[in-house]
Amino acid sequence: MKGGAASIGVIGGGVAGLVATYRLLQAGHRVRLFEAGSSLGGLSRTFEIGGERIEHFYHHLFTSDGAAIRLLDELTLLKTVNWRPTTAGIFYRDRVYPFTSTLDLLRFTPLAGVRDRIRLGLVGLRLRRERDASRFESVTAIDWIRRNAGERSLRVVWEPLLRGKFGDKADGVPMTWLWNRIRLRFSSRGLFSQKELLGYQLGSFAVWIDALIKLIKALGGELETNAAVNRIARDGSQLGIETAGRTHTFDAVLATISNEAFLGITPPLGEEYAGRLKSVAYQDAVCLVLSLKRPLTGHYWLSINDRSVPFLTVVEQTNLVAPERYGGRHVVYILNDVTQGSSLGHVTEAQLAALYLPHLKRINPQFDESWVDGRWLFHAADAQPVFTLGAGSRLAGHRTPVSGLYLANIAQIYPQDRGQNYSIVLGETVAQMMIEDLIPGRRRQAPGLNAEPEPYSPE
């Protein structure tokens, strides 16, 4: 270290890596980031529809996304976020059912008895109010829902979603994970609100990514793309990062890549820590994006609770953002989380469209393939960790057994799920940890790490 400033290498140019880089630079360290791909931003990477940038995978903000809201405010970009009430639906047995308000629940006829509907509503209220995650850690989501909401609610509402998302691993998913998902969805509603208030940054969330990259460069940070890391190795008292025949040495290294990718490049970590990393399986994400001449569903979020349909969720972006932003086109994301090695992860855009489009006519009988004037296919490996019972006790710490080597990825945010807010939290948390470790006896807090605020109330 020179003059108290450490040299730090960061592996991975997604949100967590960029935020950690920014906070470490603010603390006075020298940072160089390596990204294997051709662009930065991770799942926030964008392309264009109608001249407007849009993410490869759907993105939105909840009013409870304190870290993201705080960072956007710090970047003077919070006013670029448009907040809009949205609705959700469930597709079940060839019909779309509104599923946003209390009245929607009472009218949800797939649960034949009013008692079942009321019971499901009370369960949702209970989960919304519960704050202690440990109450759900020792029971699977399927068992808890069966016991508390009933067999019919499980089969109609919850089991199709769990099996669609996690496949044959659904039976082991802890209730802690589902509890957190439900709480998060309710967090963007007021006490008496019947709609979910969601935010979207006009121009795409790449706007704040671009602003962060500009600040990183202004602070002297170095960002390398197309720079796959082949190996991390001990180099005396330092750590070396090897990329394409070159070795770069650092006082500390932070990896923001998946457990599997990390295990492939790291020095020996010891059986216990490596076992924690290996205990987490992953699903890959597959997303077909459509540009349509007409609207499809009338809802922002449509859960597909019919497993004869080969996809999990339909997100109609233009029920959150006006179609005029995309040249009058209606933008639809069709999403799947698939087991690694699944055939869906290897098909072409044309093959996937041929598989998916006939089912859109089941969702909207008026749909015709002539509505489609653009199609794009995106993949993301290791996009969804699959947690099983006891996951909380098996999490790998951010400090690895190798001195100076740190790990920060979405497999460590349990029971939270992937999302840019938690990636920001992850980057800030590990940056703070490194700042403390690199200057013994000096506990300097990384900028931005304040207590989580109350849910944001847009004007």
PDB file of C-alpha atoms in Angstrom, residues 223-422:
ATOM      1  CA  LEU A 223     -12.466  -0.305 -16.084  1.00  0.00           C
ATOM      2  CA  GLU A 224     -11.472  -3.099 -18.458  1.00  0.00           C
ATOM      3  CA  THR A 225     -14.022  -4.929 -20.611  1.00  0.00           C
ATOM      4  CA  ASN A 226     -13.389  -8.086 -22.649  1.00  0.00           C
ATOM      5  CA  ALA A 227     -11.034  -8.984 -19.802  1.00  0.00           C
ATOM      6  CA  ALA A 228     -11.904 -12.490 -18.626  1.00  0.00           C
ATOM      7  CA  VAL A 229      -9.990 -13.512 -15.508  1.00  0.00           C
ATOM      8  CA  ASN A 230      -8.321 -16.901 -15.868  1.00  0.00           C
ATOM      9  CA  ARG A 231      -6.849 -17.247 -12.400  1.00  0.00           C
ATOM     10  CA  ILE A 232      -6.376 -15.580  -9.028  1.00  0.00           C
ATOM     11  CA  ALA A 233      -3.027 -16.499  -7.488  1.00  0.00           C
ATOM     12  CA  ARG A 234      -1.016 -15.605  -4.421  1.00  0.00           C
ATOM     13  CA  ASP A 235       1.939 -13.394  -5.346  1.00  0.00           C
ATOM     14  CA  GLY A 236       3.975 -12.971  -2.180  1.00  0.00           C
ATOM     15  CA  SER A 237       1.985 -10.730   0.145  1.00  0.00           C
ATOM     16  CA  GLN A 238      -0.279  -9.703  -2.725  1.00  0.00           C
ATOM     17  CA  LEU A 239      -2.820 -11.359  -5.011  1.00  0.00           C
ATOM     18  CA  GLY A 240      -2.395 -11.680  -8.748  1.00  0.00           C
ATOM     19  CA  ILE A 241      -5.173 -11.569 -11.337  1.00  0.00           C
ATOM     20  CA  GLU A 242      -4.291 -13.270 -14.613  1.00  0.00           C
ATOM     21  CA  THR A 243      -6.029 -12.129 -17.815  1.00  0.00           C
ATOM     22  CA  ALA A 244      -4.987 -13.214 -21.328  1.00  0.00           C
ATOM     23  CA  GLY A 245      -1.371 -13.829 -20.436  1.00  0.00           C
ATOM     24  CA  ARG A 246      -1.007 -10.734 -18.233  1.00  0.00           C
ATOM     25  CA  THR A 247      -0.752 -10.687 -14.438  1.00  0.00           C
ATOM     26  CA  HIS A 248      -1.898  -7.720 -12.352  1.00  0.00           C
ATOM     27  CA  THR A 249      -1.004  -7.600  -8.644  1.00  0.00           C
ATOM     28  CA  PHE A 250      -3.157  -6.084  -5.910  1.00  0.00           C
ATOM     29  CA  ASP A 251      -3.273  -5.707  -2.147  1.00  0.00           C
ATOM     30  CA  ALA A 252      -6.827  -7.088  -2.194  1.00  0.00           C
ATOM     31  CA  VAL A 253      -9.216  -8.636  -4.696  1.00  0.00           C
ATOM     32  CA  LEU A 254     -13.009  -8.616  -4.744  1.00  0.00           C
ATOM     33  CA  ALA A 255     -14.846 -11.119  -6.953  1.00  0.00           C
ATOM     34  CA  THR A 256     -18.494 -10.346  -7.766  1.00  0.00           C
ATOM     35  CA  ILE A 257     -19.072 -13.459  -9.875  1.00  0.00           C
ATOM     36  CA  SER A 258     -21.092 -16.600  -9.155  1.00  0.00           C
ATOM     37  CA  ASN A 259     -19.892 -19.315  -6.782  1.00  0.00           C
ATOM     38  CA  GLU A 260     -19.289 -21.675  -9.694  1.00  0.00           C
ATOM     39  CA  ALA A 261     -17.262 -19.144 -11.662  1.00  0.00           C
ATOM     40  CA  PHE A 262     -15.292 -18.181  -8.546  1.00  0.00           C
ATOM     41  CA  LEU A 263     -14.362 -21.785  -7.767  1.00  0.00           C
ATOM     42  CA  GLY A 264     -12.945 -22.087 -11.273  1.00  0.00           C
ATOM     43  CA  ILE A 265     -10.321 -19.354 -10.816  1.00  0.00           C
ATOM     44  CA  THR A 266      -9.544 -19.124  -7.115  1.00  0.00           C
ATOM     45  CA  PRO A 267      -6.633 -20.477  -5.074  1.00  0.00           C
ATOM     46  CA  PRO A 268      -7.523 -23.385  -2.730  1.00  0.00           C
ATOM     47  CA  LEU A 269     -10.182 -22.197  -0.280  1.00  0.00           C
ATOM     48  CA  GLY A 270     -10.334 -25.133   2.091  1.00  0.00           C
ATOM     49  CA  GLU A 271     -12.955 -27.854   2.202  1.00  0.00           C
ATOM     50  CA  GLU A 272     -15.390 -26.084   4.533  1.00  0.00           C
ATOM     51  CA  TYR A 273     -15.633 -22.782   2.629  1.00  0.00           C
ATOM     52  CA  ALA A 274     -15.611 -24.458  -0.786  1.00  0.00           C
ATOM     53  CA  GLY A 275     -18.392 -26.744   0.445  1.00  0.00           C
ATOM     54  CA  ARG A 276     -20.524 -23.727   1.287  1.00  0.00           C
ATOM     55  CA  LEU A 277     -20.030 -22.378  -2.219  1.00  0.00           C
ATOM     56  CA  LYS A 278     -20.879 -25.726  -3.796  1.00  0.00           C
ATOM     57  CA  SER A 279     -24.054 -26.098  -1.695  1.00  0.00           C
ATOM     58  CA  VAL A 280     -25.850 -23.481  -3.825  1.00  0.00           C
ATOM     59  CA  ALA A 281     -27.238 -24.626  -7.169  1.00  0.00           C
ATOM     60  CA  TYR A 282     -28.135 -22.103  -9.858  1.00  0.00           C
ATOM     61  CA  GLN A 283     -30.786 -21.614 -12.504  1.00  0.00           C
ATOM     62  CA  ASP A 284     -30.092 -19.765 -15.749  1.00  0.00           C
ATOM     63  CA  ALA A 285     -32.369 -16.993 -17.027  1.00  0.00           C
ATOM     64  CA  VAL A 286     -33.865 -17.006 -20.516  1.00  0.00           C
ATOM     65  CA  CYS A 287     -35.783 -13.948 -21.710  1.00  0.00           C
ATOM     66  CA  LEU A 288     -37.575 -13.387 -25.006  1.00  0.00           C
ATOM     67  CA  VAL A 289     -38.432  -9.725 -25.585  1.00  0.00           C
ATOM     68  CA  LEU A 290     -41.186  -8.830 -28.036  1.00  0.00           C
ATOM     69  CA  SER A 291     -42.076  -5.540 -29.663  1.00  0.00           C
ATOM     70  CA  LEU A 292     -45.819  -5.585 -30.449  1.00  0.00           C
ATOM     71  CA  LYS A 293     -48.120  -3.340 -32.433  1.00  0.00           C
ATOM     72  CA  ARG A 294     -50.873  -3.757 -29.816  1.00  0.00           C
ATOM     73  CA  PRO A 295     -51.072  -4.261 -26.032  1.00  0.00           C
ATOM     74  CA  LEU A 296     -51.189  -7.852 -24.815  1.00  0.00           C
ATOM     75  CA  THR A 297     -52.538  -8.229 -21.269  1.00  0.00           C
ATOM     76  CA  GLY A 298     -53.571  -5.006 -19.547  1.00  0.00           C
ATOM     77  CA  HIS A 299     -51.314  -5.953 -16.594  1.00  0.00           C
ATOM     78  CA  TYR A 300     -47.700  -5.136 -15.837  1.00  0.00           C
ATOM     79  CA  TRP A 301     -47.053  -8.529 -14.229  1.00  0.00           C
ATOM     80  CA  LEU A 302     -48.733 -11.774 -15.287  1.00  0.00           C
ATOM     81  CA  SER A 303     -47.887 -14.961 -13.392  1.00  0.00           C
ATOM     82  CA  ILE A 304     -48.347 -18.104 -15.460  1.00  0.00           C
ATOM     83  CA  ASN A 305     -49.928 -20.658 -13.124  1.00  0.00           C
ATOM     84  CA  ASP A 306     -50.591 -23.192 -15.862  1.00  0.00           C
ATOM     85  CA  ARG A 307     -47.625 -25.480 -16.353  1.00  0.00           C
ATOM     86  CA  SER A 308     -48.816 -26.455 -19.842  1.00  0.00           C
ATOM     87  CA  VAL A 309     -47.449 -23.025 -20.799  1.00  0.00           C
ATOM     88  CA  PRO A 310     -43.662 -23.245 -21.328  1.00  0.00           C
ATOM     89  CA  PHE A 311     -42.777 -19.964 -19.596  1.00  0.00           C
ATOM     90  CA  LEU A 312     -43.054 -18.534 -16.104  1.00  0.00           C
ATOM     91  CA  THR A 313     -43.904 -14.838 -16.287  1.00  0.00           C
ATOM     92  CA  VAL A 314     -45.042 -12.182 -18.750  1.00  0.00           C
ATOM     93  CA  VAL A 315     -43.999  -8.622 -17.912  1.00  0.00           C
ATOM     94  CA  GLU A 316     -45.572  -5.952 -20.104  1.00  0.00           C
ATOM     95  CA  GLN A 317     -43.110  -3.085 -19.822  1.00  0.00           C
ATOM     96  CA  THR A 318     -45.462  -0.618 -21.476  1.00  0.00           C
ATOM     97  CA  ASN A 319     -47.970  -0.989 -18.657  1.00  0.00           C
ATOM     98  CA  LEU A 320     -45.291   0.696 -16.514  1.00  0.00           C
ATOM     99  CA  VAL A 321     -43.702   2.978 -19.143  1.00  0.00           C
ATOM    100  CA  ALA A 322     -45.717   4.677 -21.890  1.00  0.00           C
ATOM    101  CA  PRO A 323     -45.463   3.004 -25.332  1.00  0.00           C
ATOM    102  CA  GLU A 324     -44.548   6.387 -26.799  1.00  0.00           C
ATOM    103  CA  ARG A 325     -41.103   5.990 -25.200  1.00  0.00           C
ATOM    104  CA  TYR A 326     -40.564   3.036 -27.565  1.00  0.00           C
ATOM    105  CA  GLY A 327     -41.887   4.594 -30.738  1.00  0.00           C
ATOM    106  CA  GLY A 328     -45.467   3.520 -30.004  1.00  0.00           C
ATOM    107  CA  ARG A 329     -44.524  -0.140 -29.623  1.00  0.00           C
ATOM    108  CA  HIS A 330     -45.771  -2.341 -26.786  1.00  0.00           C
ATOM    109  CA  VAL A 331     -42.872  -4.162 -25.127  1.00  0.00           C
ATOM    110  CA  VAL A 332     -43.289  -7.580 -23.508  1.00  0.00           C
ATOM    111  CA  TYR A 333     -40.766  -9.677 -21.593  1.00  0.00           C
ATOM    112  CA  ILE A 334     -41.385 -13.446 -21.530  1.00  0.00           C
ATOM    113  CA  LEU A 335     -39.251 -14.960 -18.801  1.00  0.00           C
ATOM    114  CA  ASN A 336     -38.030 -18.337 -17.669  1.00  0.00           C
ATOM    115  CA  ASP A 337     -35.580 -19.554 -15.058  1.00  0.00           C
ATOM    116  CA  VAL A 338     -34.274 -22.883 -16.347  1.00  0.00           C
ATOM    117  CA  THR A 339     -32.120 -25.669 -14.969  1.00  0.00           C
ATOM    118  CA  GLN A 340     -28.547 -25.500 -16.178  1.00  0.00           C
ATOM    119  CA  GLY A 341     -28.261 -27.650 -19.278  1.00  0.00           C
ATOM    120  CA  SER A 342     -31.958 -27.242 -20.145  1.00  0.00           C
ATOM    121  CA  SER A 343     -32.745 -27.310 -23.859  1.00  0.00           C
ATOM    122  CA  LEU A 344     -34.454 -23.908 -23.461  1.00  0.00           C
ATOM    123  CA  GLY A 345     -31.062 -22.440 -22.704  1.00  0.00           C
ATOM    124  CA  HIS A 346     -29.710 -23.470 -26.105  1.00  0.00           C
ATOM    125  CA  VAL A 347     -32.505 -22.738 -28.582  1.00  0.00           C
ATOM    126  CA  THR A 348     -32.389 -19.875 -31.057  1.00  0.00           C
ATOM    127  CA  GLU A 349     -34.597 -16.801 -30.907  1.00  0.00           C
ATOM    128  CA  ALA A 350     -36.700 -18.162 -33.802  1.00  0.00           C
ATOM    129  CA  GLN A 351     -37.108 -21.563 -32.130  1.00  0.00           C
ATOM    130  CA  LEU A 352     -38.137 -20.015 -28.818  1.00  0.00           C
ATOM    131  CA  ALA A 353     -40.600 -17.679 -30.526  1.00  0.00           C
ATOM    132  CA  ALA A 354     -42.147 -20.658 -32.343  1.00  0.00           C
ATOM    133  CA  LEU A 355     -42.567 -22.385 -28.975  1.00  0.00           C
ATOM    134  CA  TYR A 356     -43.894 -19.383 -27.036  1.00  0.00           C
ATOM    135  CA  LEU A 357     -46.091 -17.396 -29.432  1.00  0.00           C
ATOM    136  CA  PRO A 358     -48.957 -19.906 -29.758  1.00  0.00           C
ATOM    137  CA  HIS A 359     -49.466 -19.634 -25.992  1.00  0.00           C
ATOM    138  CA  LEU A 360     -49.882 -15.865 -26.193  1.00  0.00           C
ATOM    139  CA  LYS A 361     -53.120 -16.518 -28.066  1.00  0.00           C
ATOM    140  CA  ARG A 362     -54.305 -18.467 -25.020  1.00  0.00           C
ATOM    141  CA  ILE A 363     -53.529 -15.439 -22.856  1.00  0.00           C
ATOM    142  CA  ASN A 364     -55.171 -13.013 -25.303  1.00  0.00           C
ATOM    143  CA  PRO A 365     -57.402 -14.749 -27.902  1.00  0.00           C
ATOM    144  CA  GLN A 366     -57.099 -11.701 -30.187  1.00  0.00           C
ATOM    145  CA  PHE A 367     -53.317 -12.034 -30.379  1.00  0.00           C
ATOM    146  CA  ASP A 368     -51.893 -12.674 -33.820  1.00  0.00           C
ATOM    147  CA  GLU A 369     -48.276 -13.200 -34.774  1.00  0.00           C
ATOM    148  CA  SER A 370     -48.611 -10.275 -37.190  1.00  0.00           C
ATOM    149  CA  TRP A 371     -48.586  -8.050 -34.079  1.00  0.00           C
ATOM    150  CA  VAL A 372     -44.896  -8.874 -33.562  1.00  0.00           C
ATOM    151  CA  ASP A 373     -42.515  -6.437 -35.245  1.00  0.00           C
ATOM    152  CA  GLY A 374     -39.386  -7.256 -33.243  1.00  0.00           C
ATOM    153  CA  ARG A 375     -37.926 -10.162 -31.231  1.00  0.00           C
ATOM    154  CA  TRP A 376     -34.779 -10.434 -29.108  1.00  0.00           C
ATOM    155  CA  LEU A 377     -33.424 -13.300 -27.004  1.00  0.00           C
ATOM    156  CA  PHE A 378     -31.175 -12.895 -23.956  1.00  0.00           C
ATOM    157  CA  HIS A 379     -29.537 -15.427 -21.644  1.00  0.00           C
ATOM    158  CA  ALA A 380     -27.889 -15.035 -18.242  1.00  0.00           C
ATOM    159  CA  ALA A 381     -25.970 -17.894 -16.657  1.00  0.00           C
ATOM    160  CA  ASP A 382     -26.144 -18.448 -12.883  1.00  0.00           C
ATOM    161  CA  ALA A 383     -28.891 -15.825 -12.634  1.00  0.00           C
ATOM    162  CA  GLN A 384     -30.975 -17.402  -9.852  1.00  0.00           C
ATOM    163  CA  PRO A 385     -29.525 -19.171  -6.802  1.00  0.00           C
ATOM    164  CA  VAL A 386     -31.663 -22.080  -5.610  1.00  0.00           C
ATOM    165  CA  PHE A 387     -31.804 -22.072  -1.828  1.00  0.00           C
ATOM    166  CA  THR A 388     -32.835 -25.131   0.187  1.00  0.00           C
ATOM    167  CA  LEU A 389     -33.650 -25.708   3.864  1.00  0.00           C
ATOM    168  CA  GLY A 390     -30.867 -24.538   6.135  1.00  0.00           C
ATOM    169  CA  ALA A 391     -29.438 -22.196   3.501  1.00  0.00           C
ATOM    170  CA  GLY A 392     -28.999 -19.424   6.059  1.00  0.00           C
ATOM    171  CA  SER A 393     -26.525 -21.519   8.045  1.00  0.00           C
ATOM    172  CA  ARG A 394     -24.546 -22.508   4.944  1.00  0.00           C
ATOM    173  CA  LEU A 395     -23.916 -19.087   3.417  1.00  0.00           C
ATOM    174  CA  ALA A 396     -20.311 -18.378   2.504  1.00  0.00           C
ATOM    175  CA  GLY A 397     -18.917 -15.247   4.140  1.00  0.00           C
ATOM    176  CA  HIS A 398     -17.634 -12.323   2.101  1.00  0.00           C
ATOM    177  CA  ARG A 399     -14.163 -12.774   3.596  1.00  0.00           C
ATOM    178  CA  THR A 400     -12.696 -15.934   2.082  1.00  0.00           C
ATOM    179  CA  PRO A 401     -10.016 -18.097   3.766  1.00  0.00           C
ATOM    180  CA  VAL A 402      -7.460 -16.491   1.423  1.00  0.00           C
ATOM    181  CA  SER A 403      -6.199 -13.302   3.050  1.00  0.00           C
ATOM    182  CA  GLY A 404      -7.212 -10.248   1.034  1.00  0.00           C
ATOM    183  CA  LEU A 405      -9.659 -12.141  -1.188  1.00  0.00           C
ATOM    184  CA  TYR A 406     -13.371 -11.286  -0.954  1.00  0.00           C
ATOM    185  CA  LEU A 407     -16.527 -12.610  -2.587  1.00  0.00           C
ATOM    186  CA  ALA A 408     -19.827 -10.772  -3.116  1.00  0.00           C
ATOM    187  CA  ASN A 409     -22.638 -12.294  -5.168  1.00  0.00           C
ATOM    188  CA  ILE A 410     -26.379 -12.901  -5.100  1.00  0.00           C
ATOM    189  CA  ALA A 411     -25.936 -16.305  -3.451  1.00  0.00           C
ATOM    190  CA  GLN A 412     -24.967 -14.362  -0.304  1.00  0.00           C
ATOM    191  CA  ILE A 413     -28.052 -12.124   0.002  1.00  0.00           C
ATOM    192  CA  TYR A 414     -30.411 -14.856   1.261  1.00  0.00           C
ATOM    193  CA  PRO A 415     -33.304 -14.621   2.021  1.00  0.00           C
ATOM    194  CA  GLN A 416     -33.491 -11.685  -0.378  1.00  0.00           C
ATOM    195  CA  ASP A 417     -33.847 -12.375  -4.087  1.00  0.00           C
ATOM    196  CA  ARG A 418     -31.884 -10.954  -7.011  1.00  0.00           C
ATOM    197  CA  GLY A 419     -32.476  -7.326  -7.845  1.00  0.00           C
ATOM    198  CA  GLN A 420     -30.510  -4.137  -8.354  1.00  0.00           C
ATOM    199  CA  ASN A 421     -31.340  -2.833  -4.862  1.00  0.00           C
ATOM    200  CA  TYR A 422     -29.766  -5.832  -3.148  1.00  0.00           C
TER     201      TYR A 422
END
